[in-house]
XYZ file of C-alpha atoms in Angstrom:
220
model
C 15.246 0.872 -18.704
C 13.394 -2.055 -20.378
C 10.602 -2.874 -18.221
C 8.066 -5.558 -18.844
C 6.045 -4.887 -15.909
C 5.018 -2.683 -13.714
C 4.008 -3.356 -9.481
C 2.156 -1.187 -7.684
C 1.436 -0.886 -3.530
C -2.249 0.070 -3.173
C -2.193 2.218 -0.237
C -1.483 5.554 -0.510
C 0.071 4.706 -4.219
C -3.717 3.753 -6.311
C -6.314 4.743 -3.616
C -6.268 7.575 -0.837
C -6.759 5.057 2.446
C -3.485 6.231 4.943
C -5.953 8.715 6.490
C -9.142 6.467 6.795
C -7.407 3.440 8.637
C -5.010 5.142 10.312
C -7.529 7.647 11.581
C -9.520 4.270 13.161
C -6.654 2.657 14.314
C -5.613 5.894 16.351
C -9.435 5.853 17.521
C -9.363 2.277 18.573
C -5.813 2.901 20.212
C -7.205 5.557 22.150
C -10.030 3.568 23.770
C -7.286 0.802 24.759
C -5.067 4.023 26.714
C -2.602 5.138 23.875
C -3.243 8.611 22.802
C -1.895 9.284 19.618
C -1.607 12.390 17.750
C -2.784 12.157 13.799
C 0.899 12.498 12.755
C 2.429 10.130 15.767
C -0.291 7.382 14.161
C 0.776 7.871 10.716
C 4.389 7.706 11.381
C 4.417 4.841 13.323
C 1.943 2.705 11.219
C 1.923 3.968 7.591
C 2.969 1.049 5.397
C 3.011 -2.065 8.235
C 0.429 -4.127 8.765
C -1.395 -3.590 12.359
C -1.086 -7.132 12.867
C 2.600 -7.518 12.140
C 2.569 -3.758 14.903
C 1.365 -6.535 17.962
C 4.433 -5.856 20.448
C 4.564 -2.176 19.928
C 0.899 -2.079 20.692
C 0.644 -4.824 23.591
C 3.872 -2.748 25.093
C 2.094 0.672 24.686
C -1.462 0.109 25.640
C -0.584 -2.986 28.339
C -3.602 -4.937 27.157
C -3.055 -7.997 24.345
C -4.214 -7.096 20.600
C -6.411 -10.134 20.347
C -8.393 -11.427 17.245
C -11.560 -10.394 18.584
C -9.955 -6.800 18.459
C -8.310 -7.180 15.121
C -12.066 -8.330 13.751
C -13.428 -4.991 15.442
C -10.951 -2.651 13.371
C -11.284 -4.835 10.482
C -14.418 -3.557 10.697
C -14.957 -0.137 11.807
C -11.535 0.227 9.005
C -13.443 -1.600 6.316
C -16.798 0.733 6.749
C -14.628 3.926 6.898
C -13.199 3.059 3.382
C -16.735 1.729 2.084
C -17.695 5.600 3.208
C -15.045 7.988 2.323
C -12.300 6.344 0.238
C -11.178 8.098 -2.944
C -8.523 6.962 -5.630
C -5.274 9.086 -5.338
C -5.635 11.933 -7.878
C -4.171 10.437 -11.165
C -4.160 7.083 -10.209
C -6.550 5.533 -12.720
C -5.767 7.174 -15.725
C -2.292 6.481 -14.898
C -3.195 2.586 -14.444
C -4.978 2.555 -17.252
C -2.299 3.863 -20.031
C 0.068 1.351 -17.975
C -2.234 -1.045 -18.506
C -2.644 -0.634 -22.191
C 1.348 0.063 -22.678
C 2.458 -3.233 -20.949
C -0.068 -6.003 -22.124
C -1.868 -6.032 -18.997
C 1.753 -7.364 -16.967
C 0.891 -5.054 -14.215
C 0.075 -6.424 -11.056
C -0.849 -4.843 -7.061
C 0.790 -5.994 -4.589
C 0.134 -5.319 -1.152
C 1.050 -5.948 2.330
C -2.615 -5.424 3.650
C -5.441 -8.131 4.102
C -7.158 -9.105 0.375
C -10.399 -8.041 1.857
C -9.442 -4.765 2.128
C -7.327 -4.893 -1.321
C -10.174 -6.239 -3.401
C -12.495 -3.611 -1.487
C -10.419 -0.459 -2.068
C -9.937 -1.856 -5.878
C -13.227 -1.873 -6.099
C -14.612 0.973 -4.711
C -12.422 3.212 -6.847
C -12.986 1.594 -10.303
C -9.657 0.097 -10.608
C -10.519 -3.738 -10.348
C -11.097 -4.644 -14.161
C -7.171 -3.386 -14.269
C -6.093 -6.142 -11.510
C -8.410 -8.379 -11.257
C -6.464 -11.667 -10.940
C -3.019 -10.064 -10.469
C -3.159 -8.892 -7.076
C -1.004 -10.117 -3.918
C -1.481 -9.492 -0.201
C 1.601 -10.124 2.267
C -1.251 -11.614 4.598
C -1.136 -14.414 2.301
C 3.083 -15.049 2.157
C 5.382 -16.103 4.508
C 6.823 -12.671 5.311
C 5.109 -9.209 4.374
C 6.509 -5.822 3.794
C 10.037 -4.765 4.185
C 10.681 -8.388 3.027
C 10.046 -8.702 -0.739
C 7.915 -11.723 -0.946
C 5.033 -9.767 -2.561
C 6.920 -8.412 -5.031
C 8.402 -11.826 -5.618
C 5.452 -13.201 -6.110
C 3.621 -11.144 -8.369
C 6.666 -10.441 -10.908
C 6.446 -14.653 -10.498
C 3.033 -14.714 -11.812
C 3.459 -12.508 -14.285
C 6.144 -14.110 -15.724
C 8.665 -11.164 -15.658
C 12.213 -11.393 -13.946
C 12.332 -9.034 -10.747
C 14.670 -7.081 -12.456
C 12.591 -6.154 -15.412
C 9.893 -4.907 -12.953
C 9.244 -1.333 -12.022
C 7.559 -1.242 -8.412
C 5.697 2.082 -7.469
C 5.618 2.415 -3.319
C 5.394 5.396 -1.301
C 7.284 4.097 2.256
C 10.344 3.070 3.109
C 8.761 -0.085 3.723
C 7.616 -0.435 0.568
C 10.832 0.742 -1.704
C 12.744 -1.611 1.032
C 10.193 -4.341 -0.243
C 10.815 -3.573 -3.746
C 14.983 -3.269 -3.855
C 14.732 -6.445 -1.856
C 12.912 -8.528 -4.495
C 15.505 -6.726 -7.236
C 13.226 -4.346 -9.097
C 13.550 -0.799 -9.811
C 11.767 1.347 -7.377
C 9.745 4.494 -7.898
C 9.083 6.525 -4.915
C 5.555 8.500 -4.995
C 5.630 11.420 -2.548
C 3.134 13.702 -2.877
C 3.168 16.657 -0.449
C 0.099 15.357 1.603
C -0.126 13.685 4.932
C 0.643 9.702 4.874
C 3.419 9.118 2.040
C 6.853 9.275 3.492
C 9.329 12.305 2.681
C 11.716 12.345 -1.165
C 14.824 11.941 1.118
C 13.420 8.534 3.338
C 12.383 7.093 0.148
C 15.837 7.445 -2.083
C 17.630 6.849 1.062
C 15.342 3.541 1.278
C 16.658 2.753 -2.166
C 14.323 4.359 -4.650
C 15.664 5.214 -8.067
C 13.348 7.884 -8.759
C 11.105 9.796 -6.871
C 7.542 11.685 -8.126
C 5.022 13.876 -6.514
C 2.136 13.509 -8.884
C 0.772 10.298 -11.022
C 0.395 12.308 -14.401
C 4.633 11.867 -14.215
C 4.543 8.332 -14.105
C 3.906 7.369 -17.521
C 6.793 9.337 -19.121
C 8.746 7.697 -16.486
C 8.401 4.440 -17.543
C 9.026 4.850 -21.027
C-alpha cells in the first residue's frame, strides 16, 4: 500500500486511559446531578474532548462547565493516569518496530490536551518514539472528527495524507483520519472503551484489528 508514515491516536490506541478519565469524568458528572452508568459515560464521551462535550453537559446537569471545573478534572484526570495508567498490551513493541521500519516518520496525534499527551507518553515509556512529532487538536482550529490533526502531523512529517496510515479506535477518530485522506486502521480490541469492528468500517476504516502484535504485518 506504500506507506511512508504511520499516525497514531493515543487514547485507547498506545496507552490504556478510556477507563481512567472517563471513570473521573462520570465521578465529577455525578456530583454536578448526571448519573451515568460506566458504559452510558464511555459511549457518550470516548474519543471527544470534554471541552468540545460543553452543551451536552450544561443541558444535562443544568449548571455551566466553567474553567474552574475543567481545571478540577484536569486534575483529578491527570492524577488518575499518573496512578494507574498502563500502555495497551502490544503497543510499544509495536511502536517501536514501526519506528525502526519507517525512519522515525511516525507521529501521535491526538485530540486531547498536550499535557495529558506528553504525560501518558511518558508514563508508559513511549516518549523517546514521539518526542517532537506529536499533535493535540487543543492546539488546531478544529479537533476530532475534523482532520486537522492528522493534517498536521502528515504536514510535519513531510508525507502526503495519502501515503499515511492512521491507527484510531472511534468513529471519531477513523472519521478524523478518512477526512485528512489517509488510510485508516481500526483497533478494536474486545475490551470496554474502543468502539465495535462494524462502527469503525462503517466510519470508513480499511482494516480493522483486535490486537497490536497484527499491526506490523499490516503495514507491510
Amino acid at each position: 500500500m506504500n506507506f511512508e508514515a504511520v499516525l497514531f491516536d493515543c487514547d485507547g490506541v498506545l496507552v490504556d486511559s478510556e477507563s481512567i478519565t472517563n471513570g473521573v469524568l462520570r465521578d465529577m458528572l455525578g456530583e454536578m446531578g448526571w448519573s451515568l452508568s460506566a458504559e452510558e459515560c464511555m459511549r457518550l464521551f470516548v474519543g471527544k474532548a470534554v471541552k468540545d462535550e460543553r452543551a451536552l453537559i450544561e443541558a444535562r446537569t443544568g449548571q455551566p462547565l466553567s474553567e474552574a471545573w475543567m481545571a478540577r478534572f484536569r486534575e483529578r484526570r491527570n492524577d488518575g493516569l499518573m496512578r494507574h495508567l498502563r500502555p495497551i498490551e502490544g503497543s510499544a513493541a509495536a511502536v517501536a518496530l514501526l519506528h525502526e521500519r519507517f525512519e522515525g516518520r511516525i507521529a501521535c496525534a491526538s485530540g486531547a490536551d498536550r499535557f495529558k499527551v506528553e504525560l501518558q507518553l511518558e508514563k508508559c515509556g513511549l516518549m523517546p518514539y514521539f518526542e517532537g512529532r506529536i499533535f493535540s487538536g487543543h492546539e488546531l482550529p478544529r479537533s476530532k472528527p475534523a482532520p486537522d490533526v492528522y493534517l498536521a502531523a502528515a504536514a510535519a512529517l513531510g508525507v502526503a495524507p495519502a501515503h499515511c496510515a492512521v491507527v484510531e479506535d472511534t468513529v471519531t477518530g477513523v472519521a478524523a483520519g478518512v477526512a485528512a485522506g489517509a488510510t485508516v486502521f481500526g483497533f478494536s480490541p474486545p475490551q470496554a472503551g474502543h468502539d465495535a469492528p462494524a462502527a469503525l468500517r462503517g466510519a470508513g476504516a480499511q482494516h480493522v484489528f483486535v490486537a497490536m502484535a497484527e499491526l506490523e504485518d499490516l503495514l507491510r
